[in-house]
Protein backbone atom coordinates (compact mmCIF):
# COMPACT_ATOMS: atom_id res chain seq x y z
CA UNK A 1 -234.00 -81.50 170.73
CA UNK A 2 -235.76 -78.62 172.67
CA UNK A 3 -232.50 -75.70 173.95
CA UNK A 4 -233.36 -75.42 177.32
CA UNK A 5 -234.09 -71.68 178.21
CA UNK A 6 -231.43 -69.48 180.58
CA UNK A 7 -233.02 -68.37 183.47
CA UNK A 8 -232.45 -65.37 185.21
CA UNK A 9 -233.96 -63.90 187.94
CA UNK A 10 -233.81 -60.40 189.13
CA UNK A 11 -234.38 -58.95 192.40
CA UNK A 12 -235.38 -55.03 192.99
CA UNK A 13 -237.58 -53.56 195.42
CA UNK A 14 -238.23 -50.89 193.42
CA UNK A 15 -241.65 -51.34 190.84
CA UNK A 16 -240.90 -49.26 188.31
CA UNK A 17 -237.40 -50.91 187.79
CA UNK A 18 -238.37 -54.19 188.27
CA UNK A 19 -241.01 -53.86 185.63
CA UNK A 20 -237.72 -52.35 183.57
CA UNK A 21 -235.78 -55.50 183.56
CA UNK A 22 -238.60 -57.72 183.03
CA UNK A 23 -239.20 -55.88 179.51
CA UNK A 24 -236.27 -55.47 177.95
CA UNK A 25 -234.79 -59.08 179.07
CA UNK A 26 -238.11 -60.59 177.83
CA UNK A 27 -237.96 -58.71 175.24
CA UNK A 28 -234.45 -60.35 173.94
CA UNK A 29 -236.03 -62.96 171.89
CA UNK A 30 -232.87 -64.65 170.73
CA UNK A 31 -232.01 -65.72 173.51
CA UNK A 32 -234.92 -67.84 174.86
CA UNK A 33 -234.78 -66.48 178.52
CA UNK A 34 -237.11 -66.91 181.57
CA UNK A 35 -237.35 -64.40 183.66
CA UNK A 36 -238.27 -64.28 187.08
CA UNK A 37 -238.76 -61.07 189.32
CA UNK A 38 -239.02 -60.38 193.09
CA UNK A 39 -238.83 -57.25 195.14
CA UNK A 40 -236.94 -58.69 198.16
CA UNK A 41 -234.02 -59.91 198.63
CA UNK A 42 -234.76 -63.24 201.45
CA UNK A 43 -237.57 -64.04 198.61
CA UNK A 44 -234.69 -64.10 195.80
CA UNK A 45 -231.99 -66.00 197.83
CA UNK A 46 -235.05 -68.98 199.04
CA UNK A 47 -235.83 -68.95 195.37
CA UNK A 48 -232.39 -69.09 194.31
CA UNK A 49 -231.96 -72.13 196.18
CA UNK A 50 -234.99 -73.86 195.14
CA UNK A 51 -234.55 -73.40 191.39
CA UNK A 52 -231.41 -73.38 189.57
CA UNK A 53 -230.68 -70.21 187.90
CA UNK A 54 -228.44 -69.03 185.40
CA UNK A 55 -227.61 -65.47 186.31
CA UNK A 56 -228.87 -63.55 189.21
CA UNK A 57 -229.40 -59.78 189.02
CA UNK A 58 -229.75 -57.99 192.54
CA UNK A 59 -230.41 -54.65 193.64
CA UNK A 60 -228.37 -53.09 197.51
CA UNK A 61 -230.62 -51.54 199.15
CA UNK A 62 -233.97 -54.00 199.77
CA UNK A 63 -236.29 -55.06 202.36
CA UNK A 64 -235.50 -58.19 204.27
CA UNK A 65 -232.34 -59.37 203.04
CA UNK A 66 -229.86 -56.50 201.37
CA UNK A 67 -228.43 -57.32 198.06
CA UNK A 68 -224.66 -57.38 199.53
CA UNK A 69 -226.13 -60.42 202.30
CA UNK A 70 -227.63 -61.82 199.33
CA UNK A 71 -224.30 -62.02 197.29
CA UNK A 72 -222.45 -63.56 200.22
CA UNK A 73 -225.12 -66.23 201.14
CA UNK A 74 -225.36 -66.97 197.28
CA UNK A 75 -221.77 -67.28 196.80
CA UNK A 76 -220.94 -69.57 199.97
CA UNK A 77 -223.56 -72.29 199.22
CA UNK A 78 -222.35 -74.85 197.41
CA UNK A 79 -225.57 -74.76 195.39
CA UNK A 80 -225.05 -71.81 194.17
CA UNK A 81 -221.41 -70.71 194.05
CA UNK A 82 -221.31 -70.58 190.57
CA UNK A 83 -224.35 -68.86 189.93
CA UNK A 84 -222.86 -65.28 188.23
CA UNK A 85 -224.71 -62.67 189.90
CA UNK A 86 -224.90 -58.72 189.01
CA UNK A 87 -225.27 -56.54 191.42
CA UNK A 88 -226.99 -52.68 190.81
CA UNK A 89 -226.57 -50.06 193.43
CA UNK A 90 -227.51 -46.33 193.95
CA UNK A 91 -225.27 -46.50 197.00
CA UNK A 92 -221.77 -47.20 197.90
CA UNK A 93 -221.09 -51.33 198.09
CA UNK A 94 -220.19 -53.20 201.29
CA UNK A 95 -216.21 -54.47 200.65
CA UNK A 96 -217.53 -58.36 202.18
CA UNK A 97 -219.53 -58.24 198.80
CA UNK A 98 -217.44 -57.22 196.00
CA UNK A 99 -214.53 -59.37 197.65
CA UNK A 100 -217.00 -62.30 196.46
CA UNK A 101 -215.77 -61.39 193.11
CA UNK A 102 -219.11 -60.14 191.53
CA UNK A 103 -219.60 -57.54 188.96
CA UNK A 104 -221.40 -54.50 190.59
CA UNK A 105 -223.61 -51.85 188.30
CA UNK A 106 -224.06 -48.53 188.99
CA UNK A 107 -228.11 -48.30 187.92
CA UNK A 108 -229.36 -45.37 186.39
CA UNK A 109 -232.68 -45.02 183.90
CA UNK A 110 -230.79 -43.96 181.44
CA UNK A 111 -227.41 -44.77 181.44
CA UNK A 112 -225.40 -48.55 182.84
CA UNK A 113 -222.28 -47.98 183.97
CA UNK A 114 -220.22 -52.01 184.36
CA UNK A 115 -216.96 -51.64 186.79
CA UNK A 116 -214.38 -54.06 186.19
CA UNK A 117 -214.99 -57.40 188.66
CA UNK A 118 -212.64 -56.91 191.59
């Protein structure tokens, strides 16, 4: 019997940090993940609801669709409702999205900082 892999896709506009989280998550062998990456946010939600996914990680602040419309149009389709998603932010956090009850990141190149879910 083949395990199925977890897929995750991850949504930043930004190249550098994109490129980031495709490394190190394909890089976590043990857990037999696909990873998928896009850089703006109406691309990751039309994705999201074409493919199943198993967690979603989503920068704020990106072109098209921020990552704050994205948690609220993820978490009220049916589809998709209980899709986890993780949210990373260099600014302060709409209060529509965190009362979706995600888990929001502060993102930093160094350092992750996880706030309780609300």
């Amino acid at each position: 019997m083949t395990k199925q892999k977890k897929r995750i896709l991850v949504i930043e506009d930004e190249s550098a940090l994109l490129e980031h989280y495709s490394i190190v998550l394909k890089d976590i062998d043990h857990y037999d993940l696909e990873v998928e990456c896009l850089s703006d946010g109406l691309s990751g939600y039309l994705e999201t609801i074409s493919a199943p996914f198993d967690l979603i990680i989503t920068d704020i602040t990106m072109p098209h669709l921020s990552g704050d419309e994205l948690v609220l149009e993820v978490k009220s389709n049916p589809k998709t409702t209980a899709v986890p998603v993780i949210v990373s932010e260099g600014i302060s956090i709409s209060s529509s999205a965190t009362s979706c009850g995600s888990t929001f990141l502060k993102q930093s190149y160094s350092l992750v900082y996880a706030a309780p879910a609300g």
